[in-house]
Coordinates of C-alpha atoms and ligand atoms in Angstrom, one line a residue:
M83 CA 24.7 44.2 11.2
Q84 CA 22.9 45.6 8.3
D85 CA 26.2 44.9 6.5
A86 CA 26.0 41.5 7.9
L87 CA 22.3 40.7 6.8
R88 CA 23.1 42.1 3.3
E89 CA 26.3 39.9 2.5
L90 CA 24.6 36.9 4.5
T91 CA 21.9 37.4 1.3
S92 CA 24.7 37.6 -0.9
V93 CA 26.8 34.3 0.4
A94 CA 23.6 32.1 0.2
A95 CA 22.9 33.7 -3.6
E96 CA 25.7 32.4 -4.5
A97 CA 25.5 28.9 -2.7
A98 CA 21.7 28.2 -4.3
A99 CA 23.1 29.5 -7.4
A100 CA 26.5 27.1 -7.4
S101 CA 26.6 24.1 -9.8
M102 CA 26.9 20.7 -7.9
W103 CA 28.0 18.9 -9.9
P104 CA 32.0 19.8 -10.1
L105 CA 31.7 18.8 -6.3
S106 CA 33.8 15.9 -5.4
E107 CA 31.6 13.5 -3.1
E108 CA 33.4 14.8 0.0
E109 CA 32.9 18.2 -0.8
L110 CA 29.0 17.3 -1.6
L111 CA 28.5 15.9 1.8
T112 CA 30.5 18.9 3.4
F113 CA 27.9 21.3 1.8
I114 CA 24.7 19.7 2.7
D115 CA 26.3 19.4 6.4
R116 CA 27.3 23.4 6.0
V117 CA 23.9 24.3 4.1
H118 CA 22.0 22.8 6.8
T119 CA 23.4 24.1 9.9
A120 CA 23.3 27.6 8.2
Q121 CA 19.4 27.0 8.6
Q122 CA 19.2 26.0 11.8
M123 CA 21.1 29.3 13.1
L124 CA 18.5 31.1 10.7
H125 CA 15.9 29.8 12.1
A126 CA 17.4 30.7 15.0
A127 CA 17.5 33.7 14.3
M128 CA 14.3 34.0 12.7
L129 CA 12.9 33.2 16.3
H130 CA 14.3 35.2 17.7
A131 CA 13.1 38.3 15.9
V132 CA 9.5 36.5 15.7
R133 CA 9.9 36.4 19.3
E134 CA 10.7 40.8 19.2
V135 CA 7.6 41.1 17.4
E136 CA 6.0 39.4 19.0
G137 CA 7.2 41.3 22.5
R138 CA 7.1 45.0 20.8
A139 CA 2.9 44.3 19.4
I140 CA 3.9 44.7 16.2
P141 CA 1.0 42.8 15.0
A142 CA -1.1 44.4 16.8
K143 CA -0.5 47.9 15.3
H144 CA -0.3 45.9 12.0
Q145 CA -4.5 45.2 12.7
A146 CA -4.0 41.5 13.2
T147 CA -6.1 39.7 15.4
S148 CA -3.1 37.9 16.0
P149 CA 0.1 37.0 15.8
Q150 CA 0.0 34.0 13.5
V151 CA -2.1 35.9 11.8
W152 CA 0.4 38.7 11.0
L153 CA 3.2 36.1 10.6
R154 CA 1.0 34.2 7.6
G155 CA 0.4 37.4 5.7
R156 CA 4.1 38.9 6.3
L157 CA 5.8 35.5 5.3
R158 CA 3.3 34.4 2.8
I159 CA 3.4 30.4 4.9
G160 CA 0.3 28.6 6.5
I161 CA -0.9 29.1 9.6
G162 CA 0.3 25.6 11.1
S163 CA 3.9 26.3 10.4
A164 CA 3.4 30.4 12.0
L165 CA 2.2 28.5 15.0
R166 CA 4.9 26.5 15.1
M167 CA 7.9 28.8 15.1
L168 CA 5.9 31.5 17.7
A169 CA 5.7 28.5 20.2
Q170 CA 9.4 28.1 19.5
A171 CA 10.0 31.1 19.8
R172 CA 8.4 31.1 22.9
L173 CA 10.5 28.2 24.3
L174 CA 13.7 29.2 23.2
D175 CA 12.9 32.5 25.7
T176 CA 12.0 31.0 28.5
V177 CA 15.0 28.2 29.1
P178 CA 18.0 29.8 27.4
E179 CA 20.1 26.7 27.5
L180 CA 17.3 26.2 25.1
D181 CA 18.4 28.7 22.5
A182 CA 22.1 28.9 23.1
A183 CA 22.1 25.5 21.3
V184 CA 19.2 25.8 18.1
T185 CA 21.6 29.8 17.7
A186 CA 24.5 27.1 17.4
G187 CA 22.8 24.7 15.3
R188 CA 22.6 21.8 17.5
I189 CA 19.2 20.9 17.5
N190 CA 17.5 21.7 14.1
A191 CA 14.2 22.9 14.0
E192 CA 11.9 19.4 13.6
Q193 CA 13.9 18.0 16.8
L194 CA 12.8 21.9 18.6
D195 CA 9.2 21.2 17.4
S196 CA 9.2 17.8 19.1
I197 CA 10.4 19.6 22.4
V198 CA 7.8 22.7 22.2
K199 CA 4.8 19.8 21.9
A200 CA 6.4 17.3 24.8
V201 CA 7.0 20.6 26.7
G202 CA 3.1 21.8 25.9
D203 CA 2.1 18.2 27.1
L204 CA 3.2 18.5 30.4
P205 CA 0.6 19.5 33.3
S206 CA 0.4 23.6 33.6
D207 CA 0.8 23.8 37.4
L208 CA 3.9 21.9 37.0
E209 CA 6.8 23.1 39.3
P210 CA 9.1 25.1 36.9
D211 CA 12.0 23.2 37.9
V212 CA 10.8 19.9 36.6
R213 CA 9.4 21.5 33.5
N214 CA 13.2 22.7 32.9
K215 CA 14.6 19.6 34.0
A216 CA 12.2 18.1 31.3
T217 CA 13.7 20.3 28.2
T218 CA 16.7 20.4 29.4
T219 CA 16.6 16.3 29.6
L220 CA 15.3 16.3 26.1
M221 CA 17.8 18.9 24.8
S222 CA 20.6 16.1 25.5
W223 CA 18.7 13.5 23.6
T224 CA 18.5 15.6 20.9
S225 CA 22.7 14.1 19.4
H226 CA 21.0 11.2 18.5
L227 CA 17.3 11.0 18.8
D228 CA 15.3 12.0 15.1
P229 CA 12.7 14.5 16.1
I230 CA 9.7 11.0 16.3
E231 CA 12.0 9.8 18.7
L232 CA 12.0 12.5 20.7
R233 CA 8.2 12.9 21.0
K234 CA 8.4 9.1 22.1
A235 CA 11.0 9.8 24.5
G236 CA 8.9 13.3 25.6
K237 CA 5.7 10.9 26.4
R238 CA 7.6 8.7 28.6
I239 CA 8.5 12.0 29.7
Q240 CA 5.6 13.3 30.5
M241 CA 4.6 9.3 32.9
H242 CA 7.0 10.0 33.9
V243 CA 6.7 13.2 35.7
A244 CA 3.0 13.4 35.6
P245 CA 1.6 10.0 36.1
D246 CA -2.1 10.8 37.1
L247 CA -2.5 13.0 33.7
D248 CA -2.8 9.9 33.0
D249 CA -5.4 6.7 32.2
A250 CA -8.3 9.3 32.3
A251 CA -6.9 11.7 29.6
E252 CA -5.8 8.8 27.5
E253 CA -8.2 6.8 27.6
E254 CA -10.8 10.2 26.3
R255 CA -7.8 10.9 23.8
L256 CA -7.9 7.5 22.7
R257 CA -11.8 7.2 22.0
R258 CA -11.3 10.6 20.4
A259 CA -8.7 9.8 18.0
E260 CA -10.9 6.3 16.5
R261 CA -14.1 8.2 16.7
A262 CA -12.6 10.6 14.0
A263 CA -10.8 7.4 12.6
Y264 CA -14.2 6.0 12.1
E265 CA -15.9 8.5 10.4
Q266 CA -13.4 9.3 8.0
R267 CA -13.5 5.8 7.1
F268 CA -13.9 5.2 3.4
L269 CA -12.8 3.0 0.2
T270 CA -12.9 4.5 -3.1
L271 CA -11.5 2.6 -6.3
S272 CA -11.1 4.3 -9.4
P273 CA -10.1 4.0 -12.6
I274 CA -6.2 5.6 -13.7
G275 CA -6.4 4.5 -16.9
D276 CA -3.9 2.3 -18.4
G277 CA -6.5 -1.1 -17.1
R278 CA -5.1 0.0 -13.4
V279 CA -7.9 0.8 -10.7
R280 CA -6.5 2.6 -7.8
V281 CA -7.7 1.2 -4.4
R282 CA -7.9 3.9 -1.7
G283 CA -9.0 4.1 1.5
I284 CA -9.1 4.8 5.7
L285 CA -10.0 2.4 8.1
D286 CA -10.4 2.7 12.0
A287 CA -7.6 -0.1 13.6
R288 CA -10.5 -2.1 14.4
A289 CA -11.6 -2.3 10.6
A290 CA -8.2 -2.5 9.5
A291 CA -7.9 -5.4 11.8
T292 CA -10.5 -7.4 11.0
V293 CA -9.1 -7.0 6.8
T294 CA -5.6 -7.7 8.3
A295 CA -6.9 -11.2 10.3
A296 CA -8.7 -11.9 6.9
I297 CA -6.2 -11.4 4.4
D298 CA -3.2 -12.5 6.6
P299 CA -2.9 -16.1 6.3
L300 CA -2.6 -15.8 2.3
C301 CA -0.2 -12.7 2.1
R302 CA 2.6 -15.8 3.0
P303 CA 5.2 -16.0 0.9
G304 CA 4.4 -19.0 -1.2
T305 CA 0.5 -19.5 -0.5
A306 CA 0.9 -19.0 -4.6
P307 CA 3.7 -19.1 -6.7
P308 CA 3.5 -16.2 -8.9
I309 CA 3.3 -16.0 -13.2
A310 CA 5.1 -13.2 -14.4
D311 CA 4.7 -11.5 -17.1
R312 CA 6.7 -12.1 -20.3
G313 CA 9.9 -10.1 -20.8
G314 CA 9.6 -8.8 -17.4
P315 CA 12.9 -8.8 -15.6
N316 CA 12.5 -11.9 -12.7
A317 CA 9.7 -13.8 -15.7
E318 CA 11.9 -17.1 -16.2
R319 CA 13.2 -16.9 -13.1
A320 CA 9.4 -16.7 -11.5
D321 CA 8.4 -19.0 -13.6
A322 CA 11.2 -21.8 -13.2
T323 CA 10.6 -21.1 -9.4
G324 CA 6.8 -21.3 -9.7
I325 CA 6.8 -24.4 -10.4
D326 CA 9.1 -25.6 -7.7
G327 CA 6.8 -24.2 -4.8
G328 CA 10.4 -22.0 -4.1
E329 CA 10.9 -19.1 -3.6
D330 CA 7.7 -16.2 -3.9
L331 CA 8.9 -13.9 -6.0
R332 CA 6.3 -11.4 -5.3
T333 CA 6.7 -8.2 -3.5
P334 CA 4.7 -8.1 0.1
G335 CA 2.6 -5.3 -1.6
Q336 CA 1.8 -7.8 -4.5
R337 CA 0.8 -10.7 -2.0
R338 CA -1.4 -8.2 -0.3
A339 CA -3.6 -6.9 -3.5
D340 CA -3.5 -11.0 -4.4
A341 CA -4.7 -11.7 -0.6
L342 CA -7.4 -9.3 -1.1
V343 CA -8.7 -10.7 -4.7
D344 CA -8.9 -14.0 -2.8
V345 CA -10.8 -13.1 -0.3
S346 CA -13.5 -11.8 -2.2
R347 CA -13.5 -14.7 -4.8
L348 CA -13.2 -16.7 -1.7
L349 CA -16.2 -15.0 -0.3
L350 CA -17.5 -15.3 -4.2
A351 CA -17.8 -18.6 -4.5
G352 CA -18.5 -19.9 -0.9
G353 CA -22.0 -18.4 -1.7
L354 CA -21.7 -16.7 1.8
L355 CA -22.7 -13.1 0.3
P356 CA -26.4 -11.3 0.8
D357 CA -28.1 -11.7 -3.0
N358 CA -27.9 -8.3 -5.3
G359 CA -30.8 -6.9 -6.7
G360 CA -31.9 -11.0 -6.5
D361 CA -29.2 -12.5 -8.0
R362 CA -26.8 -14.3 -6.8
P363 CA -23.5 -12.0 -6.6
Q364 CA -20.9 -12.4 -9.3
L365 CA -18.7 -11.7 -11.2
V366 CA -20.2 -10.1 -14.8
I367 CA -17.9 -9.6 -18.2
T368 CA -19.9 -8.6 -21.6
A369 CA -17.9 -9.1 -24.3
S370 CA -19.4 -10.0 -27.9
Y371 CA -19.3 -13.5 -28.7
D372 CA -16.6 -12.5 -31.7
V373 CA -14.6 -11.8 -28.5
L374 CA -15.0 -15.3 -27.0
R375 CA -14.2 -17.0 -30.6
Q376 CA -11.6 -14.9 -32.4
R377 CA -9.3 -13.6 -29.2
L378 CA -9.1 -10.0 -30.6
G379 CA -10.9 -6.7 -29.2
G380 CA -12.1 -7.0 -26.1
G381 CA -14.6 -7.0 -22.9
T382 CA -15.8 -4.7 -20.5
T383 CA -16.9 -5.0 -16.7
D384 CA -19.8 -4.3 -14.8
T385 CA -18.4 -1.7 -13.4
G386 CA -17.5 -0.6 -17.0
E387 CA -13.8 -1.3 -17.0
P388 CA -12.3 -2.4 -20.5
V389 CA -10.0 -5.8 -20.2
S390 CA -8.7 -7.6 -22.7
A391 CA -9.9 -10.8 -24.7
A392 CA -7.7 -12.9 -23.0
A393 CA -8.8 -11.9 -20.1
V394 CA -12.9 -12.6 -21.2
R395 CA -11.4 -15.6 -22.3
Q396 CA -10.0 -16.6 -18.6
M397 CA -13.2 -15.2 -17.2
A398 CA -15.5 -17.0 -19.1
C399 CA -14.1 -20.1 -18.9
D400 CA -15.4 -20.7 -15.3
A401 CA -19.4 -21.0 -14.5
R402 CA -18.8 -18.7 -11.5
I403 CA -18.3 -15.9 -13.8
L404 CA -21.3 -14.9 -15.3
P405 CA -19.8 -13.7 -19.3
L406 CA -23.2 -11.9 -20.7
V407 CA -22.4 -12.1 -24.4
F408 CA -23.6 -9.3 -26.9
G409 CA -24.3 -9.5 -30.8
G410 CA -22.9 -12.8 -33.4
D411 CA -24.5 -16.2 -32.8
S412 CA -25.8 -16.0 -29.5
Q413 CA -28.2 -18.7 -29.9
I414 CA -25.6 -21.2 -30.0
L415 CA -24.5 -19.5 -26.5
D416 CA -27.5 -19.7 -24.8
A417 CA -27.9 -23.2 -26.3
G418 CA -24.2 -23.9 -25.5
R419 CA -25.4 -22.6 -21.3
S420 CA -26.3 -25.8 -19.3
R421 CA -23.3 -27.8 -21.0
R422 CA -20.5 -25.5 -19.7
L423 CA -21.7 -24.4 -16.0
V424 CA -19.4 -26.5 -14.5
T425 CA -21.7 -27.8 -11.5
G426 CA -23.4 -30.3 -9.3
P427 CA -22.0 -33.6 -9.6
L428 CA -19.6 -32.7 -12.1
R429 CA -18.1 -30.4 -10.3
R430 CA -17.4 -32.1 -7.1
A431 CA -16.5 -35.4 -9.5
L432 CA -13.9 -32.9 -11.0
N433 CA -12.7 -31.8 -6.8
A434 CA -12.5 -35.2 -5.9
R435 CA -10.2 -35.6 -8.9
D436 CA -7.5 -32.8 -8.9
R437 CA -8.3 -31.8 -5.2
G438 CA -7.0 -28.6 -5.5
C439 CA -4.9 -26.2 -7.8
T440 CA -3.5 -28.8 -10.7
F441 CA -0.4 -26.5 -11.9
P442 CA 2.9 -28.3 -10.9
G443 CA 3.9 -27.1 -7.5
C444 CA 0.5 -25.1 -6.5
D445 CA -0.5 -25.7 -2.9
R446 CA -3.9 -24.0 -3.2
P447 CA -7.7 -25.9 -2.3
A448 CA -10.0 -26.9 -4.3
G449 CA -12.4 -24.5 -3.3
W450 CA -10.3 -21.6 -4.9
C451 CA -10.1 -22.6 -8.6
D452 CA -12.1 -22.1 -11.1
A453 CA -13.2 -25.4 -13.7
H454 CA -11.1 -24.3 -16.6
H455 CA -11.5 -25.7 -20.3
I456 CA -9.3 -27.0 -21.8
V457 CA -10.8 -26.7 -25.6
P458 CA -12.7 -23.8 -24.4
W459 CA -16.7 -24.2 -24.6
T460 CA -16.8 -21.4 -27.3
D461 CA -14.5 -23.3 -29.4
G462 CA -16.7 -26.4 -28.9
G463 CA -15.1 -27.6 -25.9
T464 CA -17.0 -30.3 -23.8
T465 CA -18.0 -29.7 -20.3
D466 CA -16.7 -32.6 -18.9
L467 CA -13.8 -34.1 -16.6
T468 CA -11.6 -35.1 -19.6
N469 CA -11.7 -31.2 -20.4
V470 CA -11.9 -29.4 -17.5
A471 CA -9.1 -28.8 -14.3
L472 CA -9.2 -26.9 -11.4
L473 CA -6.2 -24.4 -11.6
C474 CA -6.1 -21.5 -9.1
E475 CA -6.8 -17.4 -10.1
H476 CA -3.2 -17.2 -10.7
H477 CA -2.4 -20.5 -12.8
H478 CA -6.0 -20.0 -14.7
R479 CA -4.2 -16.8 -15.6
A480 CA -0.8 -18.4 -17.0
V481 CA -2.7 -21.4 -19.2
H482 CA -4.6 -18.5 -20.7
D483 CA -1.8 -16.7 -21.8
V484 CA -1.0 -17.3 -24.9
N485 CA 2.8 -18.4 -24.9
G486 CA 2.1 -20.1 -22.1
W487 CA 1.8 -23.7 -20.3
Q488 CA -0.2 -25.4 -22.1
V489 CA -2.7 -27.6 -20.3
R490 CA -4.2 -31.6 -21.4
I491 CA -4.7 -34.5 -19.9
G492 CA -2.4 -37.2 -19.8
A493 CA -3.1 -41.0 -20.1
D494 CA -4.1 -41.9 -16.8
G495 CA -7.2 -39.7 -17.3
H496 CA -5.5 -37.1 -14.7
P497 CA -3.8 -32.9 -15.8
E498 CA -0.2 -32.4 -17.4
F499 CA 1.6 -29.8 -18.0
M500 CA 3.8 -28.4 -21.0
P501 CA 6.1 -25.9 -19.9
P502 CA 6.7 -22.8 -22.7
A503 CA 9.7 -23.4 -24.8
W504 CA 11.8 -20.6 -23.6
I505 CA 11.1 -22.8 -20.0
D506 CA 11.8 -25.8 -21.2
P507 CA 13.2 -26.7 -25.1
E508 CA 11.7 -30.3 -24.7
Q509 CA 8.8 -29.2 -23.4
V510 CA 8.4 -32.3 -21.3
P511 CA 4.8 -32.8 -19.2
R512 CA 4.9 -32.1 -15.5
R513 CA 2.6 -32.8 -13.0
N514 CA 1.5 -31.2 -9.6
P515 CA 3.0 -33.8 -7.0
Y516 CA 0.8 -31.4 -4.2
H517 CA -2.5 -32.8 -3.8
R518 CA -2.0 -36.3 -4.3
R519 CA -3.5 -38.8 -2.1
T520 CA -0.7 -41.2 -0.9
Ligands
ZN886 ZN1 -9.7 -21.3 -18.3
ZN887 ZN1 -2.7 -22.9 -8.9

């Protein structure tokens, strides 16, 4: 036996040090299968040894407070792993068929763990026959079920053999889980550099359902044709399909992120939020006047995150976003302030004229839109129907892109868009037929 163990160690060392690149694909797959089977067999060997250690009360002799604590110290593993090994070792000891299957490498460690948990969930006063039957039934499924499916199968067996175990326990378990989930709730927005902010959080199922219900209708493909960043792999295609109202190239993750922002924008625009320190809640952006004029430098959000000059100019374009402008010629801004707000009768007239985002192919209604100044108010542009057009967030971004689409008011007083030359060399103006009255 001692010789065999020595040999085992040297074979294992050889396998661990082996180069993978000379292997053919077939040899590589064989390698994975064999090593895995060996791992599982060695796991069985370890469980047998652990059971023997426990049987001989070696942990107590070593003054350990429990077998799991001893195992943790001996192997430098976590207490959870130690407990799992002990539970597996005990079950193998009581079900010889299971022991044989694990020893032969037919049941892997994770599957075994699912079986141990399923058997552990059975009521303690269950007939031994029934318990063994449950164990061997689960065993027979290990050839085609993964650990998670086995766990579910175990639940079904439990409901079958102990139906009254049962509703009350299940209800209590659910309520405990709900309480824990609610207590663990949190949401953080942490800047991680390069203009990215990581959103992390936990919600309980009910709260998550509320958020999902709010963003779901906005997550549908095609609810906002995307404008790809210049140079991205799909840039050309995305712009082209964006205006056709065709395929939405955003990933599901991108659509959910957009939807969350859209919900927030809609709430800010609707004036439904409670006052924040006496002010109507709104997005505040701080920048110097030079940034707005010269398209250089940048600004900061009221949470202190830096934003580019292009973003500042877009955000400053509509009155719903309040630019706090420092330095330079601030009197001009103050004087011009009342002129640049697209509110009241002007906004109503604009809504009536455009009825929604004016970008070709976009179906966003007026309530979602910013009033875009065609000639920026910082460049002396006026705030009247000849110089403003409704644009949703996505398309507002697109027209503020220096290499992007140009917008102008056509001869009949409606906005029209000139595609960039890389999309249409002729740059034929296009319109959005979507909101037209018929
Ligand atoms: Zn704008
Ligand atoms: Zn749009």
